[in-house]
Coordinates of C-alpha atoms in Angstrom, one line a residue:
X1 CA 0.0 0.0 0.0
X2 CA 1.4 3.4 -0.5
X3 CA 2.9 5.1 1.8
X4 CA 0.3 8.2 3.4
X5 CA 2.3 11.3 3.7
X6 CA 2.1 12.4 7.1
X7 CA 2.2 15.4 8.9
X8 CA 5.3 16.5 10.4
X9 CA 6.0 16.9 14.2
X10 CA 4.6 19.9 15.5
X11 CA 5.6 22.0 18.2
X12 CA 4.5 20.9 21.8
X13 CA 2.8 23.7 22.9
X14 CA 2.7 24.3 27.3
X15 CA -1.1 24.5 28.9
X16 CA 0.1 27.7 29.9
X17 CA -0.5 28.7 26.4
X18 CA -3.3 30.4 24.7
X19 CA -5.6 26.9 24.4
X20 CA -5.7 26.9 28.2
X21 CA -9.2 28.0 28.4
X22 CA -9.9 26.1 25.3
X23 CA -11.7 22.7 25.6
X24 CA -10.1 20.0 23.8
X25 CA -11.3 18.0 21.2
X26 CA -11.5 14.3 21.4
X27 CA -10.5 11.6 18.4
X28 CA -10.5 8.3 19.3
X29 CA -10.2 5.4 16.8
X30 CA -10.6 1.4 17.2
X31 CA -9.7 -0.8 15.2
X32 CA -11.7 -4.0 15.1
X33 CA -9.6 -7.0 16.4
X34 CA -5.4 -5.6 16.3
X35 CA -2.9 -7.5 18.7
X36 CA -0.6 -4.9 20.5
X37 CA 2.5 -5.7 18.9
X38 CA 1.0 -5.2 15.1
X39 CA 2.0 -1.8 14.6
X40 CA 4.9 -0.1 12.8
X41 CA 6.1 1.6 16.1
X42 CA 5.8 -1.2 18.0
X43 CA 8.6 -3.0 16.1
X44 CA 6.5 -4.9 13.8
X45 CA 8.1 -5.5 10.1
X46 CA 5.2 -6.4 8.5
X47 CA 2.5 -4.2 9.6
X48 CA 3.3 -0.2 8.2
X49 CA 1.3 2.2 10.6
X50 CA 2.3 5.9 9.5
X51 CA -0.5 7.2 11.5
X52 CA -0.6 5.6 14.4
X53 CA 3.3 5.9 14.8
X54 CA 3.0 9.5 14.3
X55 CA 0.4 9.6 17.3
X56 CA 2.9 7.0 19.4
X57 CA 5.7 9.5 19.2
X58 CA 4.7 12.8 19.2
X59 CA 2.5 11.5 21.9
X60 CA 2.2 8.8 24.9
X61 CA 2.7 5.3 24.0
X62 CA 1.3 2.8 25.9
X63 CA 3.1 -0.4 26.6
X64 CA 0.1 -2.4 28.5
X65 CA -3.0 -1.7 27.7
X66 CA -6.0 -4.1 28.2
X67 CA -9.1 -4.0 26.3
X68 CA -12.2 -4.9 28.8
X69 CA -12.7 -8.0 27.1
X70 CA -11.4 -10.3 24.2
X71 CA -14.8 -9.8 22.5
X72 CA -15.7 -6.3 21.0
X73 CA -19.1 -6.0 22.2
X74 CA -18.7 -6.4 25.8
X75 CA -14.9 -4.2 25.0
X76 CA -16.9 -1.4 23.9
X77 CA -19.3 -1.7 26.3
X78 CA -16.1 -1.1 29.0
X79 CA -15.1 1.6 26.9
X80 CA -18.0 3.8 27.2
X81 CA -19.4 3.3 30.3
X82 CA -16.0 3.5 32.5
X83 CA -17.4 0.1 33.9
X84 CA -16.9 -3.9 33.1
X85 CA -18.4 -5.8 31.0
X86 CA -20.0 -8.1 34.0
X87 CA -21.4 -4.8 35.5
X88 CA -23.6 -3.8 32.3
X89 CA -25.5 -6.9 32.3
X90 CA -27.1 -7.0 28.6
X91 CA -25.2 -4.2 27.3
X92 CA -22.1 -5.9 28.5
X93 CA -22.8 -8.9 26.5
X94 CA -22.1 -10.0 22.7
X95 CA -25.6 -9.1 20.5
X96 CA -27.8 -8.3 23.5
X97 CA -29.8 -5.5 23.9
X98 CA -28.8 -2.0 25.7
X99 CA -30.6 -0.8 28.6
X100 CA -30.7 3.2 28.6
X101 CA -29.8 3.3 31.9
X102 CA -25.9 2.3 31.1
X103 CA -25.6 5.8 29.4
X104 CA -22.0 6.0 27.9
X105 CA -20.0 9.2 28.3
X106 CA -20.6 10.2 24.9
X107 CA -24.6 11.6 26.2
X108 CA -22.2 13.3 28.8
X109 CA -19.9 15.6 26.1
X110 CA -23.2 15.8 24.5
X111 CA -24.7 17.4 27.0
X112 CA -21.7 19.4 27.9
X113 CA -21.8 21.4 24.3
X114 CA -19.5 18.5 22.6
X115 CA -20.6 17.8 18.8
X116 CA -20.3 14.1 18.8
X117 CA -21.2 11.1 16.2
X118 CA -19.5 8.2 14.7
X119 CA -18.3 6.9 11.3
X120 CA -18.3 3.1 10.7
X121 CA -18.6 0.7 13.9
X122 CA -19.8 1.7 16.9
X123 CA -20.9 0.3 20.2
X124 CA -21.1 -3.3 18.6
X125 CA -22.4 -5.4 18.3
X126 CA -25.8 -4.6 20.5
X127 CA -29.4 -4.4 19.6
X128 CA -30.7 -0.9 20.0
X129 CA -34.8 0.1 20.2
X130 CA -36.6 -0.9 17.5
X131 CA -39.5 1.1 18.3
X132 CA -41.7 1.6 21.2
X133 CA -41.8 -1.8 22.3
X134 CA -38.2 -1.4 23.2
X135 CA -38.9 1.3 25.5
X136 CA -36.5 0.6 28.3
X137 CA -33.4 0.0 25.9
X138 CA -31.4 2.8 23.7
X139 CA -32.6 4.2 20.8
X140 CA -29.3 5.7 19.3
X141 CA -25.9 3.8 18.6
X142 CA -23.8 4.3 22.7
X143 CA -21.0 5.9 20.2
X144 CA -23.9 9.1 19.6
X145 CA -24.8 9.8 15.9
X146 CA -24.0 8.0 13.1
X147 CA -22.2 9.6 10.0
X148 CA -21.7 6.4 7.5
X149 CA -23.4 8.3 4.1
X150 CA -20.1 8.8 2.3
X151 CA -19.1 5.2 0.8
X152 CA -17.2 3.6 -2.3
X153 CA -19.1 2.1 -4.8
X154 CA -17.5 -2.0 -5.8
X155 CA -15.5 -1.6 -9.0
X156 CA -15.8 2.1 -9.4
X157 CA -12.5 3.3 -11.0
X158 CA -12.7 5.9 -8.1
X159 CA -12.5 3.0 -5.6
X160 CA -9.0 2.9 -3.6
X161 CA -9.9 0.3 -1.2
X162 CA -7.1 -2.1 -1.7
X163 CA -8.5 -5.8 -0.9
X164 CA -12.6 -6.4 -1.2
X165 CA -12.7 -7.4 2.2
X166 CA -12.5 -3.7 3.3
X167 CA -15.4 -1.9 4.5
X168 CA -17.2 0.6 1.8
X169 CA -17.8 3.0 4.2
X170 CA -15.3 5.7 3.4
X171 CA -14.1 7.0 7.1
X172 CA -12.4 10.3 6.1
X173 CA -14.9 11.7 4.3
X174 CA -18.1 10.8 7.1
X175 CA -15.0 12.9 9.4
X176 CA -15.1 16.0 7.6
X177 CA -18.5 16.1 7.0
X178 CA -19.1 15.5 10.6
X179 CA -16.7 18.5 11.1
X180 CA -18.4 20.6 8.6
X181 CA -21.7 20.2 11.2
X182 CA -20.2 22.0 14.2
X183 CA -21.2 25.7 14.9
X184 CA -17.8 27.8 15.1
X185 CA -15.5 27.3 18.6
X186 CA -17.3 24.2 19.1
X187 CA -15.4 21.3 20.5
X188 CA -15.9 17.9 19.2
X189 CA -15.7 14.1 19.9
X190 CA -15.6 12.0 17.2
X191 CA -15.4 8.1 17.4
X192 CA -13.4 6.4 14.7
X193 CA -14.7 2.9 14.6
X194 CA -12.8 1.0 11.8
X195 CA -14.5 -2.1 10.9
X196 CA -10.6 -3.7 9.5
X197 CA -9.0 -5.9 10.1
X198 CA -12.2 -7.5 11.4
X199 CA -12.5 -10.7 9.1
X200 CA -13.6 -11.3 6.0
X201 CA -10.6 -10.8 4.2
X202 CA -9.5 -11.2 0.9
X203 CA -7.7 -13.9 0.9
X204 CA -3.6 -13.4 -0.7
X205 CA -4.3 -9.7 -1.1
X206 CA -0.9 -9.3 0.3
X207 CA 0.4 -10.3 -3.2
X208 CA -0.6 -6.9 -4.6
X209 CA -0.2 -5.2 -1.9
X210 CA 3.7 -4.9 -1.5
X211 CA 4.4 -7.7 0.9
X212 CA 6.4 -11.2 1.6
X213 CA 6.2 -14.0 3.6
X214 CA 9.7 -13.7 4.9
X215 CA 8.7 -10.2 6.3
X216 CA 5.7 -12.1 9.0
X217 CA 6.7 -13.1 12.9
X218 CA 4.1 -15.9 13.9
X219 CA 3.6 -15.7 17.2
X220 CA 4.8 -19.0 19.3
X221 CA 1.2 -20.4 19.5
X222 CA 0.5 -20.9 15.7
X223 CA 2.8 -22.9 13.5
X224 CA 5.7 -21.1 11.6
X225 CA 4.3 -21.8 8.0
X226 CA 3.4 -20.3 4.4
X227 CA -0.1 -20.5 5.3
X228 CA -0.4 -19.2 8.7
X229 CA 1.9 -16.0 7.2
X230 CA 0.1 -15.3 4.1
X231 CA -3.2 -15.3 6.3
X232 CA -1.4 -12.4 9.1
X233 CA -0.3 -10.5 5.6
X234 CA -4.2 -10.4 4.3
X235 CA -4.5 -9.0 8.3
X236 CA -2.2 -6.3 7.8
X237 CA -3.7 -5.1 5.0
X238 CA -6.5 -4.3 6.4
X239 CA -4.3 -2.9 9.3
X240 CA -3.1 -0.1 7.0
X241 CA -6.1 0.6 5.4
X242 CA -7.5 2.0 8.1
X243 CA -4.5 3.7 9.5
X244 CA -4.3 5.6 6.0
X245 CA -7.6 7.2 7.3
X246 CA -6.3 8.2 11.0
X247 CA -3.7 10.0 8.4
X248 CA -5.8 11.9 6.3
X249 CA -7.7 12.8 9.4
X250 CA -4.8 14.3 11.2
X251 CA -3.9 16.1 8.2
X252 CA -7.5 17.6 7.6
X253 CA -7.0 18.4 11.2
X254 CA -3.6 19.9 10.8
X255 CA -4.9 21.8 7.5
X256 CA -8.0 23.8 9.9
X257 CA -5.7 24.3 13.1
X258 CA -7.5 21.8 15.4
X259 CA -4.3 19.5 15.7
X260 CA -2.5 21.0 18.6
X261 CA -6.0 21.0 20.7
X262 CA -7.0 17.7 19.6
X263 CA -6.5 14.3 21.8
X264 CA -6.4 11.4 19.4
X265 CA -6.9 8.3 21.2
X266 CA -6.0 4.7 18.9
X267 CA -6.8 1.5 20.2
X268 CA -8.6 -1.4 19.0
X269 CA -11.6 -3.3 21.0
X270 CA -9.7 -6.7 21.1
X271 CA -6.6 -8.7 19.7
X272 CA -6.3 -10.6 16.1
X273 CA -9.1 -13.2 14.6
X274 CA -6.4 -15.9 15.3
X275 CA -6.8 -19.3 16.7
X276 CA -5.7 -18.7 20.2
X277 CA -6.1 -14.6 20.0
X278 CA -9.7 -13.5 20.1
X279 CA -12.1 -14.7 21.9
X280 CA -9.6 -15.4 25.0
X281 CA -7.9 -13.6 27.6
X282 CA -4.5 -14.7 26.6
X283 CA -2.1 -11.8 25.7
X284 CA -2.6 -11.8 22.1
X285 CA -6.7 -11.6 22.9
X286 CA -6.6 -8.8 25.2
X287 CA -3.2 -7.1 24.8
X288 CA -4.3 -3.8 22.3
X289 CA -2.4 -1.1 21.4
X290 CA -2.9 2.2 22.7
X291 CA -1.3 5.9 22.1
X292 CA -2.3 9.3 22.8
X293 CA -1.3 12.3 21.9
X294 CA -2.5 16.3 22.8
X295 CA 0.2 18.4 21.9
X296 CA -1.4 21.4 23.6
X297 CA -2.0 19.4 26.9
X298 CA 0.5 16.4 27.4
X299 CA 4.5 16.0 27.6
X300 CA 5.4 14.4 24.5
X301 CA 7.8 11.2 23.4
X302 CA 6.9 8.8 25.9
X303 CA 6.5 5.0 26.5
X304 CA 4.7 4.7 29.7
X305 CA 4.2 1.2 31.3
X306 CA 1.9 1.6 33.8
X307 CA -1.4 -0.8 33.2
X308 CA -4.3 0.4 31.7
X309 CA -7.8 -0.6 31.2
X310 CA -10.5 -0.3 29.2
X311 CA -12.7 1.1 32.3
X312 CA -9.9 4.2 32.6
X313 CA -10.5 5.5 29.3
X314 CA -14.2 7.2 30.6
X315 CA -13.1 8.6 33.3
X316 CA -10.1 9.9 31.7
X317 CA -11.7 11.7 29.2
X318 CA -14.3 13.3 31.1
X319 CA -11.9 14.9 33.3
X320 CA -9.9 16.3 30.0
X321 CA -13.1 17.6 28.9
X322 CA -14.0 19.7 32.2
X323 CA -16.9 17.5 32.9
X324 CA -18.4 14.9 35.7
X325 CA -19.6 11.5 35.1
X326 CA -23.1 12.5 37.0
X327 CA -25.8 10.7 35.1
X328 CA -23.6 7.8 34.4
X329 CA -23.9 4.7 36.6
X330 CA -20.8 4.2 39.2
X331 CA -17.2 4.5 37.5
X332 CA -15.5 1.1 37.9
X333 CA -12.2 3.1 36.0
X334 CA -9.5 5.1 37.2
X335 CA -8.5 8.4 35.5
X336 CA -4.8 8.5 34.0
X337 CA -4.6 11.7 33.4
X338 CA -2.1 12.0 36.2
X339 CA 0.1 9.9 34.2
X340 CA -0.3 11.6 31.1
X341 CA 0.5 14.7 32.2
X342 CA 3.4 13.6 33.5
X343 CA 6.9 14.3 32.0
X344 CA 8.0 10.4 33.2
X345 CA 8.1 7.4 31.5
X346 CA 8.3 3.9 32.2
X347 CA 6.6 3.2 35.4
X348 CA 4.6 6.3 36.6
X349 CA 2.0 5.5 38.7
X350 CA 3.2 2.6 40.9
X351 CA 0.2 2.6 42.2
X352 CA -1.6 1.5 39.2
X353 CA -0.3 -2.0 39.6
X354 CA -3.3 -4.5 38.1
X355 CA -5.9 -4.3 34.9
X356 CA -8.4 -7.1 34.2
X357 CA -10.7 -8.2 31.8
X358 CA -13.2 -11.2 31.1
X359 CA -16.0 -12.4 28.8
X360 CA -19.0 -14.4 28.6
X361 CA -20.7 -15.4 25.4
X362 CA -18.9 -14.8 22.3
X363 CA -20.6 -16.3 19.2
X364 CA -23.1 -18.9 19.4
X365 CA -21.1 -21.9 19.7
X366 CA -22.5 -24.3 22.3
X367 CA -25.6 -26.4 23.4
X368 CA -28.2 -23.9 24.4
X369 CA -25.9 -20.7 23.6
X370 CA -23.7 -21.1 26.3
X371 CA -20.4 -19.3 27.0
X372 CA -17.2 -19.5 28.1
X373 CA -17.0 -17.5 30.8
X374 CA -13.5 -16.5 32.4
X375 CA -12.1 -13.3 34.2
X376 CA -8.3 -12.1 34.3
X377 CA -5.8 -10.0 36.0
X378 CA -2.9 -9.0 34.3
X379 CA 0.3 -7.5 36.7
X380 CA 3.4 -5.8 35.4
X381 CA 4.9 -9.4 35.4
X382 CA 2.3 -12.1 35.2
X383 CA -1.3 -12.6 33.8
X384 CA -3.5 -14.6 36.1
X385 CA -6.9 -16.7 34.1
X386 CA -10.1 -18.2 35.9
X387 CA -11.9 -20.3 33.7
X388 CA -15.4 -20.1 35.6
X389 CA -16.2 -23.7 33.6
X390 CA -13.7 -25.5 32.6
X391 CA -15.8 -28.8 31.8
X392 CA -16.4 -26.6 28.4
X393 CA -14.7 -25.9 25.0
X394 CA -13.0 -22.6 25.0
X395 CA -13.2 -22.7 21.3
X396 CA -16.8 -23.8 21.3
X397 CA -18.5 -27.5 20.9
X398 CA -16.0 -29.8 18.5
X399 CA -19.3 -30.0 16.2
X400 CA -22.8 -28.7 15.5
X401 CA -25.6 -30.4 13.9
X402 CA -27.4 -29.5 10.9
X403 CA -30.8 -27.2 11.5
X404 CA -32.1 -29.0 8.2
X405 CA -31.5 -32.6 9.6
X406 CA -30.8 -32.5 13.0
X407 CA -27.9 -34.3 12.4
X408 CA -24.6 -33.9 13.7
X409 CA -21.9 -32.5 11.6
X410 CA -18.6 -34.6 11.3
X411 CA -16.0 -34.0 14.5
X412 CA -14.3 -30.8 14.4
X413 CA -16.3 -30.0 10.7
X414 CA -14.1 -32.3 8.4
X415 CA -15.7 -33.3 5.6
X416 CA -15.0 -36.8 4.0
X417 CA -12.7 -35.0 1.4
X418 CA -11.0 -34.0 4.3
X419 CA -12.3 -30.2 3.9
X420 CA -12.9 -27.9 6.9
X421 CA -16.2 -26.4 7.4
X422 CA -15.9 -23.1 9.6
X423 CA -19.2 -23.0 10.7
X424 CA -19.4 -26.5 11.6
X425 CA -17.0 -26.7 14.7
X426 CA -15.0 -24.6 17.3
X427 CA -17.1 -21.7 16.3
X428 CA -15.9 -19.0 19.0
X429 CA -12.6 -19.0 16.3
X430 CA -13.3 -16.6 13.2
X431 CA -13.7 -18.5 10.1
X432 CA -10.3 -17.9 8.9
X433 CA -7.7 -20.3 6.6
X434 CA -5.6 -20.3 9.6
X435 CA -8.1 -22.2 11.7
X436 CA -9.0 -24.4 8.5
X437 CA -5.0 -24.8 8.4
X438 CA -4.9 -26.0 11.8
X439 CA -7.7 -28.5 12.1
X440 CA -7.2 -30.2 8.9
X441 CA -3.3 -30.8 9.6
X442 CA -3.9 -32.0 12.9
X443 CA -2.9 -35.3 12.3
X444 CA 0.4 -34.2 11.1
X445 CA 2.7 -34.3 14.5
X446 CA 4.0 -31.2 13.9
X447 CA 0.8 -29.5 13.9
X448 CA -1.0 -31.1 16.5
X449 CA 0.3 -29.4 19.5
X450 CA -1.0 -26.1 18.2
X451 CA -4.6 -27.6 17.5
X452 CA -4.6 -28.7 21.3
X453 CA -3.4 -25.4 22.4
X454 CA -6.1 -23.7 20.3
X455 CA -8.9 -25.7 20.6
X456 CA -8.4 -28.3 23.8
X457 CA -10.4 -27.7 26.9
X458 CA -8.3 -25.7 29.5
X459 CA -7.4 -26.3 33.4
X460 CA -9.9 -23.8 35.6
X461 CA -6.6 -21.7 36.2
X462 CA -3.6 -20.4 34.0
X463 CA -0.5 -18.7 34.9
X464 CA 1.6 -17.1 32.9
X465 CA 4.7 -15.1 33.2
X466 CA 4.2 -12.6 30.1
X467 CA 7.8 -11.3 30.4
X468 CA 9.7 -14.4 29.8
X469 CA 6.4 -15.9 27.8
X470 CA 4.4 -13.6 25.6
X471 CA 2.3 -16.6 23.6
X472 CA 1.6 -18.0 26.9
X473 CA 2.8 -21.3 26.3
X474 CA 3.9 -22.2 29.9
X475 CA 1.5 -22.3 32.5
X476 CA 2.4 -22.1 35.6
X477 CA -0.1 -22.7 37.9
X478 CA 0.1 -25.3 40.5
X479 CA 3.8 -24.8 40.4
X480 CA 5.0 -24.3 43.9
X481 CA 7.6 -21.9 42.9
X482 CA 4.9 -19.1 42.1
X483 CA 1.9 -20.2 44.7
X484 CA 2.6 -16.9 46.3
X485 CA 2.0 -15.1 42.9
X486 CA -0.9 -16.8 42.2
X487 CA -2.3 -16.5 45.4
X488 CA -1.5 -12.9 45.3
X489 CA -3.1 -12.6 41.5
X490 CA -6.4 -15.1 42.7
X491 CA -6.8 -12.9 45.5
X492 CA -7.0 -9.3 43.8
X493 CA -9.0 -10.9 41.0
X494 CA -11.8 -11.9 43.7
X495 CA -11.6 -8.9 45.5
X496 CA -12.2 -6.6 42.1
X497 CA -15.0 -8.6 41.0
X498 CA -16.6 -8.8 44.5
X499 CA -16.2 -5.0 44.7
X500 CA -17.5 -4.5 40.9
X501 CA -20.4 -7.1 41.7
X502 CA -19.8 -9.0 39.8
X503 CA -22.8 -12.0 39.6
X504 CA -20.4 -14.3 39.2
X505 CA -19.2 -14.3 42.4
X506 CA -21.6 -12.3 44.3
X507 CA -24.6 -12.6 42.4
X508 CA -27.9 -15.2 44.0
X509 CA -27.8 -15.9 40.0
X510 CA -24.3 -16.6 38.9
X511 CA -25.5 -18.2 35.8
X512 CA -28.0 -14.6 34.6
X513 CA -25.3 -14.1 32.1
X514 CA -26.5 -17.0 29.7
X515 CA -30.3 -15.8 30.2
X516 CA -29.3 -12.7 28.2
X517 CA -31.5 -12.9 24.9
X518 CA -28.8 -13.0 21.7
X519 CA -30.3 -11.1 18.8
X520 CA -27.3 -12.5 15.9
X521 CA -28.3 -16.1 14.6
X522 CA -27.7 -19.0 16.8
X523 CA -26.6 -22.3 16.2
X524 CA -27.8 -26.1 17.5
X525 CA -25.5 -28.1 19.1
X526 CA -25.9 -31.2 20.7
X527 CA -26.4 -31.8 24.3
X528 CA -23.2 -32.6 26.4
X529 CA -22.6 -35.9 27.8

């Protein structure tokens, strides 16, 4: 993909300055499923992210930050409402319906004088009022208005989009537009919700698209081959092609003077549609990356360590903006904006020493729609897992049956040719050639322990040490060399979600999270044994 030209450093300009009195504006994008280490600044050699490197250095980079879960409904849901995802019953939960009394901070700038709206994926995926009927759930999108009018037409000679995967909804252009709405002096918020590198994807667009094989690093839990890299190359496409759109925007911000009081905010809602990535609370599932930058407001050039949340991000930005979280339910977050208006790096706050996450349901992929629930706390050092019911598949159910027959599909969805049907086992994984990859070369010995570490059921506890084991490979629970740790980890894990009420713990129905009606299509799956 061509390279974007991006703007060039500007100069950091002291709060004492004449923006003082002058509210800032808010940009935050998220991607849709981006691992933290898939970024140009980050190291990666595959992955080319002019935009959000420019952010990462002329700004705050963020070593450890945590999405609220490995899902990106009940992640956004964190996001917004400065609270976890157990704590927003349906609208913490994947394709449920939002209650209007979880009101994100978005109504909050609103009401404050903030122009706010959206462009491509919101607060996702939730159902929202249909019409009266729905009268107790949210009528409008928990990222405010929606701006998704300007898109690109399939195989117009004006269409850049550089795999068909890609979204058609052209993000830039719903930007300015939304700009072009605001009365003068107004300050805006404006959510960039990239629907890349969220799968589909065009399978070898890579080849087109400037890149090799021998550039890709596979992380330790997927097997080192042509077919797992080609499949992370289609990923970073879609990587880029929505980082080309955080560049225009900073230009068209650079080109009307808003830069310099603007804080751009990039994340994404949860890690890569891998095998062993999404959909769990392993590093590479929950592990995003994060940079902010304000040149008007914060000390530039940093790489800050500290641990941060989802649940922070609210909080945070309400106390940028000037205003109070009143009208929101309790704040489960912690502002940083101690630690961004610092002039340290590396450890700031020590403090801030934990950040945790969890999920429930993902897709629909076991008997009677059930989840796999689990809730994690992740330390400086180690990252501690509870999987609340381990008897299940963390992938979901080796096989569904047929709604037309009622008949079970073949064990893990291979066909007689030997073909692997996505949607016929281990459904909580994206449909994805690396998952295909995986379960059809299981028999191969050299493949098989990255099935079982993808798709096996799991012990009720993992331990990992994420310095000396990023793919979290080696678990280390039950050891008796790190009982204290884990004891340590297990005990402020049960303390946060006693204190956040969490129903699993606390609740007289620690099962309410599989009541929850789903509202995406669900699957049959046979009764366990």
């Amino acid at each position: 993909m061509k390279e974007i030209n991006i703007i060039s450093p500007l100069l950091l300009l002291s709060i004492a300055g004449g923006l003082q009195a002058k509210r800032p504006n808010i940009l935050l994008m998220i991607n849709d499923d981006q691992t933290f280490i898939h970024t140009g600044f980050a190291g990666s050699r595959f992955v080319n992210t002019p935009g959000f490197d420019y952010v990462a250095a002329n700004g705050i980079y963020f070593t450890n930050c945590y999405a609220g879960s490995p899902g990106s409904a009940p992640s956004r849901s964190a996001l917004v409402t400065g609270r976890h995802h157990w704590q927003n019953e349906e609208a913490g939960q994947h394709a449920s319906p939002w209650p209007d009394k979880f009101v994100p901070y978005v109504d909050i700038l609103h009401q404050g004088g903030y122009h706010t709206g959206y462009t491509g994926k919101g607060v996702a995926p939730f159902q929202y009022a249909r019409n009266e009927n729905d009268s107790l759930w949210r009528k409008e999108n928990a990222a405010g208005k929606v701006y998704n009018e300007y898109r690109y037409i399939q195989g117009s000679p004006s269409d850049p989009r550089t795999a068909t995967g890609i979204s058609p909804v052209n993000y830039f252009e719903n930007f300015r537009a939304f700009m072009q709405e605001r009365t003068a002096e107004q300050p805006f918020y404006f959510w960039f919700g990239s629907q890349e590198p969220h799968r589909d994807y065009e399978k070898d667009s890579w080849k087109r698209n400037g890149k090799s094989t021998d550039m890709v690093d596979v992380p330790g839990f997927l097997p080192d081959t042509d077919e797992i890299k080609a499949d992370m190359l289609d990923y970073a496409v879609e990587i880029e092609w929505s980082d080309s759109h955080l560049c225009h925007m900073l230009n068209y911000l650079d080109s009307i003077g808003e830069l310099d009081n603007t804080i751009i905010l990039v994340t994404a809602d949860n890690g890569m549609p891998f095998p062993r990535a999404k959909a769990n609370c392993f590093e590479y599932g929950v592990h995003v990356p994060l940079a902010i930058s304000y040149p008007a407001g914060f000390p530039s050039g940093r790489c800050v360590d500290d641990p941060v949340g989802f649940v922070d991000i609210a909080p945070t930005l309400l106390e940028l903006a000037g205003l109070s979280p009143e009208g929101m339910l309790p704040l489960s977050g912690r502002s940083i904006v101690n630690i961004l208006r610092s002039e340290k790096e590396g450890t700031v706050d020590p403090t801030k020493k934990y950040v945790f996450s969890g999920r429930e349901r993902h897709s629909s992929s076991r008997w009677q729609n059930l989840g796999y629930p689990q809730r994690s706390v992740r330390s400086p050092e180690y990252l501690f897992i509870w999987n609340i019911q381990p008897e299940r598949w963390p992938a979901g159910d080796p096989y569904a049956l047929n709604k037309t027959t009622g008949e079970p599909y073949p064990m893990y969805g291979i066909d007689e040719q030997g073909i692997h049907h996505p949607e016929w086992a281990f459904t909580d994984v994206d449909a994805a050639p690396s998952k295909s990859f995986l379960i059809e070369n299981h028999g191969d010995s050299s493949i098989l322990p990255y099935f079982k570490m993808a798709f096996n059921k799991r012990p009720e506890f993992e331990l990992y040490n994420i310095q000396t084991d990023p793919y979290c490979l080696d678990n280390l629970s039950g050891n008796s060399n790190y009982t204290a740790i884990e004891e340590e980890l297990k005990t402020v894990l049960l303390k946060e979600l006693e204190q956040t009420g969490d129903p699993r713990v606390t609740g007289l129905d620690q099962e309410i999270f599989e009541s929850y009606i789903r509202y995406s299509p669900i699957r049959e799956f046979p009764k366990p044994d």
